[in-house]
Amino acid sequence: MSKEDQGKDSRYTEHSANRRLTKPAPPQPSAPSTLATTMPAKSTSTDEVRVRIAPSPTGQLHLGTARTALYNYLYAKRHKGKFIIRLEDTDEERSEEHYVEDIIAGLKWLGFTWDEGPDIGGPYPPYRQTQKVDHYSNIANQLIAKEAAYLAYETPEELSALKEEQKAKGEPPRYDNRGRDLGQSQIDHYLKEGRIPSLRFIIEEPRTVTWQDHIRGSMAIETIDLGGDLVIVKSSGIATYNFAVVVDDLDMKISHVIRGEDHLHNTAKQILIYEALGSSKPEFAHVALIFDHEHRKMSKRVHGAAAHIDYYREQGYMPEAIVNYLAQMSFTPADGREIFTLEEGGEVFDLARVSKSPAIFDLQRLNWFNSHYLRSLPIELITERALPYLTSIDHSDYTDKQLQEVIGSVRDGLTTLSQILAATKFYFVKTPEISEELKSTVLTQESARKIMKQTLQELDKFPFGDQKGCKQIIDNMGKELNVKGKDLYWPLRAALSGAVQGPDLGSIISALGAKRIKTRLESALSNGSNS
């Protein structure tokens, strides 16, 4: 179709101007608009590193999205650049505002901060695609004027029939570019039928699209594998991903696009659009996807909630552990270290050290990282994070310091904080439940009664708050009574916690305090049962 014929059809422009979104986005933080109506002839980027994460709010924050955000964040920190969030929210049917809230909350929980975004604004607003619909239309019309795009009038039924025909022939699905050369009479006929066109970008074949990828090296993709001329604006007037992302990255002066390797063919398409707009492309880096041990891509369909960050937050994983694990899945620092914080990662991150091999999600490996951080983070922080898991019990008679002792006594044995209630429950009952087996095999022994009575007599000697000091008192009593090992420790453990295994005995005694110990030992001595 010629430029003259395209120019005679004002339907696209009219439709673009009159459309309305079915899900209006909330107001953008106030900032002066910087959107231009034309694309620059040359790159508008500077030497500053500017990277972005651009999630689609059609679901909860995915593990893969979080890792991509992490690598972008670390790259920005390493190069003293800007980390930007924008929302690709043009999927009218699936985008939901509560997913926006989940994504923002998840990224904040992981410890990320950003320099520009939909919640804080920035110098290149808006940071939501639904607030740029008319801008995309203006740029799209420039592609029509350059004869790089054309209006296509096929109905969904016609396109579906084309796919079925190709499937029957064993051919891969692709658009056959039938709309390129429509005459005006055919256009008039379609318009009389009430058809509203989409806009397709011309992908010339044959051609090889090349770029130097920061992770994968030299890349070359044949245009014949790109599926034919590309829809860049749907008949609804909404820009498609591959077009909108190019416009957005140019508007926001993005210098590096770091994303999953499932975008390799999209990158080839987008490079062609950059060229048609007369603009330089950003640098690209494509990260290997995350798979399970059976080499299935981590997804909600296969793995359910376990594919999302929120699941691990609810299960009591530390954000530091998630960040550390996601970072080292495909990246190894030059010094080989495994444990590093978000800040430390920002000092050493290097795309050249990101592996091209598939990343395998290993829950046991994540658990190892989480156990490390449960043991090593400040006890004040662990206690604060543990409290939401203890809402079903009354711990009001414990001071903040005592509660920290309680949490501290069990954290070495935890994998996640969701285990904290079961591990600490014995602290918050009047007397613990003691099994009949423990009563008969441990508490009825004469040596057991001696050590419990002696402990009651010497309660005023215990330096509560000092775990080692409390343990030393018990050891001294054992020497006096000529009792040692399990004969010394098990009766006290059983009487105080209802079990002979668990936290360090000195920690239990120190955290319980004199009053609770007195109640529990007297109960065990009187009948060996729960009173």
Tab-separated table of C-alpha atoms in Angstrom, residues 24-359:
chain	number	residue	atom	x	y	z
A	24	PRO	CA	-7.707	4.168	34.104
A	25	ALA	CA	-4.421	4.279	35.970
A	26	PRO	CA	-4.085	6.278	39.190
A	27	PRO	CA	-2.620	9.780	38.958
A	28	GLN	CA	1.079	10.036	38.152
A	29	PRO	CA	3.260	11.921	40.669
A	30	SER	CA	3.464	15.485	39.479
A	31	ALA	CA	6.361	16.188	37.149
A	32	PRO	CA	6.752	18.164	33.958
A	33	SER	CA	5.989	16.184	30.830
A	34	THR	CA	9.017	15.529	28.662
A	35	LEU	CA	7.394	13.433	25.915
A	36	ALA	CA	8.337	14.524	22.459
A	37	THR	CA	6.106	14.000	19.446
A	38	THR	CA	9.006	12.799	17.320
A	39	MET	CA	11.850	10.405	17.880
A	40	PRO	CA	15.371	11.875	17.797
A	41	ALA	CA	17.414	11.258	14.667
A	42	LYS	CA	20.322	10.257	16.892
A	43	SER	CA	20.580	8.566	20.240
A	44	THR	CA	19.469	10.720	23.167
A	45	SER	CA	21.464	8.659	25.660
A	46	THR	CA	24.402	9.989	27.609
A	47	ASP	CA	27.382	8.219	29.112
A	48	GLU	CA	25.312	7.639	32.259
A	49	VAL	CA	24.205	4.067	32.871
A	50	ARG	CA	20.401	3.951	32.975
A	51	VAL	CA	18.717	0.568	33.389
A	52	ARG	CA	15.151	-0.435	34.058
A	53	ILE	CA	12.900	-3.221	35.161
A	54	ALA	CA	9.565	-3.106	33.372
A	55	PRO	CA	7.168	-5.675	34.860
A	56	SER	CA	3.679	-6.271	33.550
A	57	PRO	CA	1.132	-6.156	36.414
A	58	THR	CA	-0.694	-9.256	35.255
A	59	GLY	CA	0.443	-11.409	38.172
A	60	GLN	CA	2.508	-11.467	41.333
A	61	LEU	CA	6.230	-10.707	41.360
A	62	HIS	CA	7.903	-13.722	39.724
A	63	LEU	CA	11.258	-15.165	40.784
A	64	GLY	CA	12.624	-14.479	37.304
A	65	THR	CA	11.407	-10.880	37.329
A	66	ALA	CA	12.978	-10.388	40.748
A	67	ARG	CA	16.321	-11.763	39.543
A	68	THR	CA	16.214	-9.565	36.427
A	69	ALA	CA	15.445	-6.572	38.640
A	70	LEU	CA	18.368	-7.583	40.862
A	71	TYR	CA	20.858	-7.753	38.001
A	72	ASN	CA	19.699	-4.374	36.698
A	73	TYR	CA	19.958	-2.918	40.195
A	74	LEU	CA	23.451	-4.324	40.767
A	75	TYR	CA	24.641	-3.102	37.377
A	76	ALA	CA	23.373	0.412	38.114
A	77	LYS	CA	25.078	0.427	41.508
A	78	ARG	CA	28.366	-0.880	40.088
A	79	HIS	CA	28.431	1.908	37.481
A	80	LYS	CA	26.910	4.636	39.664
A	81	GLY	CA	23.959	4.826	37.311
A	82	LYS	CA	20.179	5.016	37.622
A	83	PHE	CA	17.786	2.150	38.334
A	84	ILE	CA	14.286	2.757	37.010
A	85	ILE	CA	10.942	1.029	37.366
A	86	ARG	CA	8.183	1.399	34.810
A	87	LEU	CA	4.990	-0.545	34.372
A	88	GLU	CA	4.049	-2.211	31.114
A	89	ASP	CA	0.350	-2.198	31.948
A	90	THR	CA	-1.317	-2.099	28.525
A	91	ASP	CA	-2.811	-5.585	28.840
A	92	GLU	CA	-6.333	-4.322	29.470
A	93	GLU	CA	-7.790	-7.710	30.304
A	94	ARG	CA	-5.130	-8.986	32.721
A	95	SER	CA	-3.502	-5.919	34.306
A	96	GLU	CA	-4.714	-5.318	37.843
A	97	GLU	CA	-3.803	-2.584	40.309
A	98	HIS	CA	-3.329	-5.051	43.166
A	99	TYR	CA	-0.572	-6.703	41.120
A	100	VAL	CA	1.110	-3.304	40.837
A	101	GLU	CA	1.015	-3.068	44.623
A	102	ASP	CA	2.383	-6.614	44.976
A	103	ILE	CA	5.275	-5.943	42.591
A	104	ILE	CA	6.249	-2.655	44.246
A	105	ALA	CA	5.951	-4.172	47.736
A	106	GLY	CA	7.973	-7.232	46.700
A	107	LEU	CA	10.813	-5.178	45.254
A	108	LYS	CA	10.908	-3.003	48.384
A	109	TRP	CA	10.890	-6.096	50.598
A	110	LEU	CA	13.927	-7.404	48.721
A	111	GLY	CA	15.716	-4.179	49.616
A	112	PHE	CA	15.654	-2.390	46.258
A	113	THR	CA	15.386	1.345	45.971
A	114	TRP	CA	14.940	3.117	42.664
A	115	ASP	CA	15.729	6.496	41.241
A	116	GLU	CA	12.625	6.883	39.074
A	117	GLY	CA	9.330	5.061	38.952
A	118	PRO	CA	5.532	5.190	38.948
A	119	ASP	CA	5.412	5.775	42.703
A	120	ILE	CA	8.050	8.513	42.913
A	121	GLY	CA	8.070	10.069	39.453
A	122	GLY	CA	11.226	11.247	37.729
A	123	PRO	CA	12.520	13.408	34.864
A	124	TYR	CA	10.969	11.279	32.081
A	125	PRO	CA	7.363	10.610	33.075
A	126	PRO	CA	5.011	8.922	32.832
A	127	TYR	CA	6.264	5.582	34.102
A	128	ARG	CA	3.114	3.658	33.155
A	129	GLN	CA	2.386	2.758	29.560
A	130	THR	CA	-1.342	3.359	29.906
A	131	GLN	CA	-0.554	7.037	30.437
A	132	LYS	CA	1.344	7.250	27.120
A	133	VAL	CA	-1.200	5.844	24.661
A	134	ASP	CA	-1.481	8.968	22.514
A	135	HIS	CA	2.287	9.367	22.497
A	136	TYR	CA	2.683	5.894	21.016
A	137	SER	CA	0.143	6.816	18.345
A	138	ASN	CA	2.135	9.897	17.380
A	139	ILE	CA	5.293	7.860	16.957
A	140	ALA	CA	3.403	5.145	15.081
A	141	ASN	CA	2.149	7.709	12.572
A	142	GLN	CA	5.772	8.657	11.904
A	143	LEU	CA	6.461	5.050	10.893
A	144	ILE	CA	3.499	5.193	8.516
A	145	ALA	CA	4.893	8.387	7.004
A	146	LYS	CA	8.253	6.661	6.521
A	147	GLU	CA	6.523	3.712	4.831
A	148	ALA	CA	7.949	1.504	7.582
A	149	ALA	CA	4.460	0.483	8.762
A	150	TYR	CA	1.021	0.018	7.257
A	151	LEU	CA	-2.588	-0.459	8.279
A	152	ALA	CA	-3.731	-4.079	8.222
A	153	TYR	CA	-7.429	-4.960	8.105
A	154	GLU	CA	-7.527	-8.697	8.767
A	155	THR	CA	-10.162	-9.874	11.209
A	156	PRO	CA	-9.295	-12.188	14.111
A	157	GLU	CA	-11.165	-14.930	12.278
A	158	GLU	CA	-9.054	-14.494	9.143
A	159	LEU	CA	-5.829	-14.592	11.119
A	160	SER	CA	-7.009	-17.677	12.984
A	161	ALA	CA	-7.815	-19.383	9.690
A	162	LEU	CA	-4.324	-18.553	8.428
A	163	LYS	CA	-2.795	-20.227	11.494
A	164	GLU	CA	-4.915	-23.325	11.033
A	165	GLU	CA	-3.912	-23.533	7.373
A	166	GLN	CA	-0.221	-23.295	8.289
A	167	LYS	CA	-0.654	-25.859	11.046
A	168	ALA	CA	-2.267	-28.299	8.601
A	169	LYS	CA	0.748	-27.905	6.307
A	170	GLY	CA	3.195	-28.398	9.172
A	171	GLU	CA	4.441	-24.820	8.869
A	172	PRO	CA	5.285	-22.540	11.796
A	173	PRO	CA	2.660	-19.857	12.437
A	174	ARG	CA	3.495	-16.483	10.894
A	175	TYR	CA	1.768	-13.557	9.271
A	176	ASP	CA	1.985	-13.802	5.475
A	177	ASN	CA	2.276	-10.020	4.971
A	178	ARG	CA	-0.929	-10.004	2.927
A	179	GLY	CA	-1.776	-6.489	4.079
A	180	ARG	CA	1.297	-4.802	2.621
A	181	ASP	CA	-0.048	-4.079	-0.863
A	182	LEU	CA	-3.750	-3.349	-0.461
A	183	GLY	CA	-5.263	-1.025	-3.037
A	184	GLN	CA	-7.571	1.820	-2.118
A	185	SER	CA	-10.667	-0.008	-3.395
A	186	GLN	CA	-9.972	-2.916	-1.047
A	187	ILE	CA	-9.372	-0.497	1.837
A	188	ASP	CA	-12.666	1.271	1.092
A	189	HIS	CA	-14.434	-2.087	1.072
A	190	TYR	CA	-12.992	-3.011	4.475
A	191	LEU	CA	-13.947	0.360	5.902
A	192	LYS	CA	-17.524	-0.048	4.710
A	193	GLU	CA	-17.575	-3.371	6.546
A	194	GLY	CA	-16.643	-1.459	9.678
A	195	ARG	CA	-13.208	-3.002	10.088
A	196	ILE	CA	-10.810	-1.141	12.354
A	197	PRO	CA	-7.189	-1.702	11.334
A	198	SER	CA	-4.185	-2.639	13.350
A	199	LEU	CA	-0.787	-1.227	12.478
A	200	ARG	CA	1.955	-3.559	11.283
A	201	PHE	CA	5.675	-2.850	11.126
A	202	ILE	CA	7.443	-4.111	7.997
A	203	ILE	CA	10.065	-6.779	8.623
A	204	GLU	CA	12.113	-7.186	5.479
A	205	GLU	CA	13.270	-10.691	4.551
A	206	PRO	CA	15.868	-12.037	4.173
A	207	ARG	CA	18.079	-10.182	6.584
A	208	THR	CA	20.263	-10.967	9.572
A	209	VAL	CA	19.856	-8.835	12.713
A	210	THR	CA	23.044	-8.743	14.770
A	211	TRP	CA	24.201	-7.312	18.076
A	212	GLN	CA	26.908	-7.869	20.651
A	213	ASP	CA	25.309	-9.226	23.804
A	214	HIS	CA	27.026	-8.524	27.133
A	215	ILE	CA	26.293	-12.066	28.323
A	216	ARG	CA	25.820	-14.206	25.233
A	217	GLY	CA	28.410	-12.600	22.952
A	218	SER	CA	27.811	-12.175	19.203
A	219	MET	CA	24.155	-12.697	18.322
A	220	ALA	CA	22.555	-13.133	14.899
A	221	ILE	CA	18.872	-13.765	14.197
A	222	GLU	CA	17.320	-14.169	10.754
A	223	THR	CA	14.279	-12.019	10.061
A	224	ILE	CA	12.560	-14.971	8.405
A	225	ASP	CA	12.252	-16.410	11.931
A	226	LEU	CA	10.461	-13.345	13.333
A	227	GLY	CA	6.948	-14.279	12.234
A	228	GLY	CA	6.297	-11.787	9.457
A	229	ASP	CA	5.286	-8.138	9.668
A	230	LEU	CA	4.764	-7.197	13.299
A	231	VAL	CA	1.639	-5.695	14.859
A	232	ILE	CA	2.818	-2.619	16.742
A	233	VAL	CA	-0.570	-1.030	17.470
A	234	LYS	CA	-3.648	-3.198	17.964
A	235	SER	CA	-7.027	-2.345	16.468
A	236	SER	CA	-8.007	-1.152	19.959
A	237	GLY	CA	-5.407	1.585	19.595
A	238	ILE	CA	-3.115	0.070	22.250
A	239	ALA	CA	0.580	-0.207	21.416
A	240	THR	CA	2.022	-3.718	21.609
A	241	TYR	CA	4.997	-4.678	23.732
A	242	ASN	CA	7.705	-4.616	21.080
A	243	PHE	CA	6.778	-1.129	19.928
A	244	ALA	CA	5.987	0.474	23.281
A	245	VAL	CA	9.186	-0.798	24.876
A	246	VAL	CA	11.316	0.826	22.170
A	247	VAL	CA	9.541	4.154	22.568
A	248	ASP	CA	9.801	3.926	26.362
A	249	ASP	CA	13.493	3.086	26.341
A	250	LEU	CA	14.186	6.000	24.025
A	251	ASP	CA	12.047	8.391	26.065
A	252	MET	CA	13.817	7.378	29.271
A	253	LYS	CA	17.303	7.322	27.732
A	254	ILE	CA	17.881	3.694	28.743
A	255	SER	CA	21.508	2.762	28.116
A	256	HIS	CA	21.418	-0.992	28.844
A	257	VAL	CA	18.577	-3.492	28.546
A	258	ILE	CA	19.201	-6.465	30.846
A	259	ARG	CA	16.461	-9.109	30.639
A	260	GLY	CA	15.697	-12.803	30.170
A	261	GLU	CA	16.886	-14.778	27.181
A	262	ASP	CA	13.262	-15.449	26.214
A	263	HIS	CA	13.415	-11.940	24.703
A	264	LEU	CA	16.112	-12.736	22.136
A	265	HIS	CA	13.741	-12.655	19.174
A	266	ASN	CA	12.010	-9.600	20.609
A	267	THR	CA	15.374	-7.878	20.682
A	268	ALA	CA	15.824	-8.525	16.963
A	269	LYS	CA	12.399	-7.034	16.258
A	270	GLN	CA	13.112	-4.028	18.454
A	271	ILE	CA	16.461	-3.339	16.807
A	272	LEU	CA	14.612	-3.045	13.495
A	273	ILE	CA	12.215	-0.533	15.037
A	274	TYR	CA	15.107	1.509	16.457
A	275	GLU	CA	16.568	1.650	12.966
A	276	ALA	CA	13.270	2.697	11.396
A	277	LEU	CA	12.963	5.509	13.927
A	278	GLY	CA	16.486	6.675	13.127
A	279	SER	CA	17.669	6.123	16.701
A	280	SER	CA	20.608	4.266	18.191
A	281	LYS	CA	19.808	1.138	20.166
A	282	PRO	CA	20.824	0.501	23.781
A	283	GLU	CA	23.253	-2.211	24.849
A	284	PHE	CA	21.690	-5.631	25.452
A	285	ALA	CA	22.327	-8.456	27.910
A	286	HIS	CA	20.172	-11.574	28.047
A	287	VAL	CA	20.130	-13.658	31.213
A	288	ALA	CA	19.476	-17.412	31.260
A	289	LEU	CA	16.027	-18.388	32.504
A	290	ILE	CA	15.286	-20.170	35.784
A	291	PHE	CA	14.337	-23.857	35.574
A	292	ASP	CA	13.558	-26.569	38.095
A	293	HIS	CA	15.537	-29.817	38.425
A	294	GLU	CA	13.398	-31.370	35.696
A	295	HIS	CA	14.359	-28.534	33.341
A	296	ARG	CA	10.898	-26.990	33.379
A	297	LYS	CA	10.717	-23.218	33.343
A	298	MET	CA	9.636	-21.854	36.722
A	299	SER	CA	6.050	-20.782	36.189
A	300	LYS	CA	2.767	-20.357	38.019
A	301	ARG	CA	1.184	-22.999	35.785
A	302	VAL	CA	3.711	-25.675	36.780
A	303	HIS	CA	4.925	-24.572	40.198
A	304	GLY	CA	1.999	-22.575	41.557
A	305	ALA	CA	2.739	-20.034	44.265
A	306	ALA	CA	6.351	-21.264	44.551
A	307	ALA	CA	7.173	-19.316	41.378
A	308	HIS	CA	6.466	-16.022	43.138
A	309	ILE	CA	8.436	-13.958	45.639
A	310	ASP	CA	5.439	-13.467	47.916
A	311	TYR	CA	5.370	-17.200	48.678
A	312	TYR	CA	8.874	-17.073	50.149
A	313	ARG	CA	8.094	-13.930	52.113
A	314	GLU	CA	5.082	-15.658	53.674
A	315	GLN	CA	7.118	-18.781	54.422
A	316	GLY	CA	9.599	-16.754	56.438
A	317	TYR	CA	12.553	-16.505	54.104
A	318	MET	CA	14.886	-13.584	54.676
A	319	PRO	CA	15.004	-11.033	51.835
A	320	GLU	CA	18.788	-11.025	52.226
A	321	ALA	CA	18.825	-14.769	51.548
A	322	ILE	CA	16.566	-14.458	48.494
A	323	VAL	CA	18.739	-11.674	47.055
A	324	ASN	CA	21.977	-13.522	47.748
A	325	TYR	CA	20.644	-16.760	46.264
A	326	LEU	CA	19.146	-15.165	43.149
A	327	ALA	CA	22.339	-13.195	42.540
A	328	GLN	CA	24.639	-16.214	42.688
A	329	MET	CA	22.399	-18.480	40.604
A	330	SER	CA	24.114	-17.200	37.459
A	331	PHE	CA	26.732	-14.770	38.767
A	332	THR	CA	30.002	-15.571	40.521
A	333	PRO	CA	32.170	-12.732	41.907
A	334	ALA	CA	35.794	-12.715	40.861
A	335	ASP	CA	36.881	-13.664	44.389
A	336	GLY	CA	34.539	-16.673	44.412
A	337	ARG	CA	32.612	-15.641	47.504
A	338	GLU	CA	29.143	-17.133	48.040
A	339	ILE	CA	27.812	-14.847	50.760
A	340	PHE	CA	27.403	-11.178	49.913
A	341	THR	CA	24.901	-8.461	50.698
A	342	LEU	CA	22.977	-6.350	48.222
A	343	GLU	CA	25.440	-3.518	48.770
A	344	GLU	CA	28.470	-5.788	48.368
A	345	GLY	CA	26.977	-7.248	45.200
A	346	GLY	CA	26.683	-3.744	43.783
A	347	GLU	CA	30.418	-3.268	44.258
A	348	VAL	CA	31.483	-6.393	42.352
A	349	PHE	CA	28.718	-7.189	39.847
A	350	ASP	CA	29.993	-7.814	36.331
A	351	LEU	CA	27.867	-8.926	33.361
A	352	ALA	CA	30.929	-10.680	31.957
A	353	ARG	CA	30.753	-13.075	34.924
A	354	VAL	CA	27.080	-13.967	34.402
A	355	SER	CA	26.706	-17.501	33.069
A	356	LYS	CA	24.891	-18.363	29.844
A	357	SER	CA	23.901	-21.770	31.234
A	358	PRO	CA	20.344	-22.359	32.468
A	359	ALA	CA	19.844	-21.441	36.114
